[in-house]
PDB file of C-alpha atoms in Angstrom:
ATOM      1  CA  THR G  43       0.537  21.380  47.806  1.00 93.00           C
ATOM      2  CA  LEU G  44       3.089  23.687  46.175  1.00 97.00           C
ATOM      3  CA  PRO G  45       0.500  25.430  43.977  1.00 98.00           C
ATOM      4  CA  LEU G  46      -1.605  26.222  47.043  1.00 98.00           C
ATOM      5  CA  ILE G  47       1.411  27.369  49.061  1.00 98.00           C
ATOM      6  CA  ARG G  48       2.447  29.675  46.221  1.00 98.00           C
ATOM      7  CA  ALA G  49      -1.080  31.055  45.855  1.00 98.00           C
ATOM      8  CA  LEU G  50      -1.309  31.720  49.587  1.00 98.00           C
ATOM      9  CA  SER G  51       2.038  33.506  49.516  1.00 98.00           C
ATOM     10  CA  LEU G  52       0.540  35.984  47.023  1.00 98.00           C
ATOM     11  CA  ALA G  53      -2.797  36.377  48.808  1.00 98.00           C
ATOM     12  CA  THR G  54      -4.120  39.121  51.030  1.00 97.00           C
ATOM     13  CA  ASN G  55      -4.646  38.275  54.698  1.00 98.00           C
ATOM     14  CA  THR G  56      -8.386  38.024  54.113  1.00 97.00           C
ATOM     15  CA  GLU G  57      -7.897  35.632  51.190  1.00 98.00           C
ATOM     16  CA  LYS G  58      -5.486  33.524  53.242  1.00 98.00           C
ATOM     17  CA  ARG G  59      -7.914  33.199  56.138  1.00 98.00           C
ATOM     18  CA  ASN G  60     -10.758  32.269  53.808  1.00 97.00           C
ATOM     19  CA  ILE G  61      -8.811  29.658  51.844  1.00 98.00           C
ATOM     20  CA  ILE G  62      -7.240  28.095  54.947  1.00 97.00           C
ATOM     21  CA  ASN G  63     -10.674  27.905  56.540  1.00 97.00           C
ATOM     22  CA  ILE G  64     -12.048  26.114  53.486  1.00 97.00           C
ATOM     23  CA  VAL G  65      -9.140  23.657  53.386  1.00 97.00           C
ATOM     24  CA  LYS G  66      -9.455  22.879  57.105  1.00 97.00           C
ATOM     25  CA  ASN G  67     -13.207  22.908  57.571  1.00 97.00           C
ATOM     26  CA  HIS G  68     -14.994  22.585  54.231  1.00 96.00           C
ATOM     27  CA  ASN G  69     -12.809  20.261  52.176  1.00 95.00           C
ATOM     28  CA  THR G  70     -15.725  17.935  51.391  1.00 96.00           C
ATOM     29  CA  ASN G  71     -17.919  20.736  50.050  1.00 96.00           C
ATOM     30  CA  GLU G  72     -17.614  20.594  46.265  1.00 97.00           C
ATOM     31  CA  ARG G  73     -18.478  24.270  45.796  1.00 97.00           C
ATOM     32  CA  LYS G  74     -15.881  25.344  48.361  1.00 97.00           C
ATOM     33  CA  VAL G  75     -13.214  23.079  46.860  1.00 97.00           C
ATOM     34  CA  LYS G  76     -13.888  24.652  43.463  1.00 98.00           C
ATOM     35  CA  GLU G  77     -13.381  28.048  45.092  1.00 97.00           C
ATOM     36  CA  VAL G  78      -9.931  26.958  46.291  1.00 98.00           C
ATOM     37  CA  LEU G  79      -9.052  25.591  42.843  1.00 98.00           C
ATOM     38  CA  GLN G  80     -10.139  28.844  41.217  1.00 98.00           C
ATOM     39  CA  PHE G  81      -8.066  30.804  43.736  1.00 98.00           C
ATOM     40  CA  VAL G  82      -4.970  28.708  42.936  1.00 98.00           C
ATOM     41  CA  ASP G  83      -5.624  29.193  39.226  1.00 98.00           C
ATOM     42  CA  GLU G  84      -6.016  32.968  39.568  1.00 98.00           C
ATOM     43  CA  LYS G  85      -2.754  33.195  41.514  1.00 98.00           C
ATOM     44  CA  LYS G  86      -0.974  31.068  38.863  1.00 98.00           C
ATOM     45  CA  GLY G  87      -0.045  28.423  41.447  1.00 98.00           C
ATOM     46  CA  ILE G  88       0.031  25.593  38.895  1.00 97.00           C
ATOM     47  CA  ASP G  89       2.250  27.586  36.536  1.00 97.00           C
ATOM     48  CA  TYR G  90       4.657  28.266  39.394  1.00 98.00           C
ATOM     49  CA  ALA G  91       4.769  24.594  40.405  1.00 97.00           C
ATOM     50  CA  LYS G  92       5.392  23.508  36.805  1.00 96.00           C
ATOM     51  CA  SER G  93       8.202  26.033  36.506  1.00 97.00           C
ATOM     52  CA  LYS G  94       9.822  24.668  39.665  1.00 97.00           C
ATOM     53  CA  MET G  95       9.335  21.098  38.462  1.00 96.00           C
ATOM     54  CA  TYR G  96      11.086  21.768  35.160  1.00 96.00           C
ATOM     55  CA  ALA G  97      13.927  23.632  36.864  1.00 97.00           C
ATOM     56  CA  LEU G  98      14.481  20.721  39.251  1.00 97.00           C
ATOM     57  CA  ARG G  99      14.306  18.272  36.340  1.00 97.00           C
ATOM     58  CA  ASP G 100      16.985  20.216  34.505  1.00 97.00           C
ATOM     59  CA  GLU G 101      19.183  20.284  37.593  1.00 98.00           C
ATOM     60  CA  ALA G 102      18.735  16.548  38.150  1.00 97.00           C
ATOM     61  CA  LEU G 103      19.593  15.752  34.526  1.00 97.00           C
ATOM     62  CA  GLN G 104      22.699  17.924  34.771  1.00 97.00           C
ATOM     63  CA  ARG G 105      23.853  16.100  37.879  1.00 97.00           C
ATOM     64  CA  ILE G 106      23.136  12.703  36.342  1.00 97.00           C
ATOM     65  CA  ASP G 107      25.278  13.660  33.348  1.00 97.00           C
ATOM     66  CA  GLU G 108      28.247  13.899  35.721  1.00 96.00           C
ATOM     67  CA  TYR G 109      28.208  10.090  36.025  1.00 95.00           C
ATOM     68  CA  PRO G 110      29.883   7.857  33.459  1.00 96.00           C
ATOM     69  CA  ALA G 111      27.876   7.146  30.320  1.00 96.00           C
ATOM     70  CA  GLY G 112      26.031   3.864  30.343  1.00 97.00           C
ATOM     71  CA  GLU G 113      22.760   2.110  30.918  1.00 97.00           C
ATOM     72  CA  TYR G 114      22.523   3.162  34.579  1.00 96.00           C
ATOM     73  CA  ARG G 115      22.866   6.828  33.722  1.00 97.00           C
ATOM     74  CA  GLU G 116      20.295   6.478  30.960  1.00 97.00           C
ATOM     75  CA  SER G 117      17.945   4.661  33.332  1.00 97.00           C
ATOM     76  CA  LEU G 118      18.204   7.494  35.835  1.00 97.00           C
ATOM     77  CA  LYS G 119      17.471  10.022  33.094  1.00 97.00           C
ATOM     78  CA  GLY G 120      14.501   7.945  32.010  1.00 96.00           C
ATOM     79  CA  LEU G 121      13.178   7.873  35.567  1.00 96.00           C
ATOM     80  CA  VAL G 122      13.467  11.657  35.880  1.00 96.00           C
ATOM     81  CA  ASN G 123      11.684  12.187  32.573  1.00 94.00           C
ATOM     82  CA  PHE G 124       8.989   9.613  33.376  1.00 95.00           C
ATOM     83  CA  THR G 125       8.274  11.379  36.653  1.00 93.00           C
ATOM     84  CA  ILE G 126       7.820  14.692  34.847  1.00 92.00           C
ATOM     85  CA  GLU G 127       5.869  13.456  31.843  1.00 90.00           C
ATOM     86  CA  ARG G 128       3.526  10.915  33.420  1.00 83.00           C
ATOM     87  CA  GLU G 129      -0.203  11.425  33.473  1.00 77.00           C
ATOM     88  CA  LYS G 130      -2.458  10.713  36.441  1.00 66.00           C
TER      89      LYS G 130
END
């Protein structure tokens, strides 16, 4: 959702109306869905979301490091990294 939200925030009013219409009314049309994906790609929505993800990861790891060293802290770090690195 974040990539689409970012892309819409950079779009013209006409682009916004078109993309929102597709998402609401044509989300089973493969050609229209590809149009939305291309729009998100052109607006660098995925890049923005990845940037946010890595920034939040870094913040989480920093906060986890405030806890005493040990297996629980390492487990939390592992969970954060797994969440970021996992594949679908």
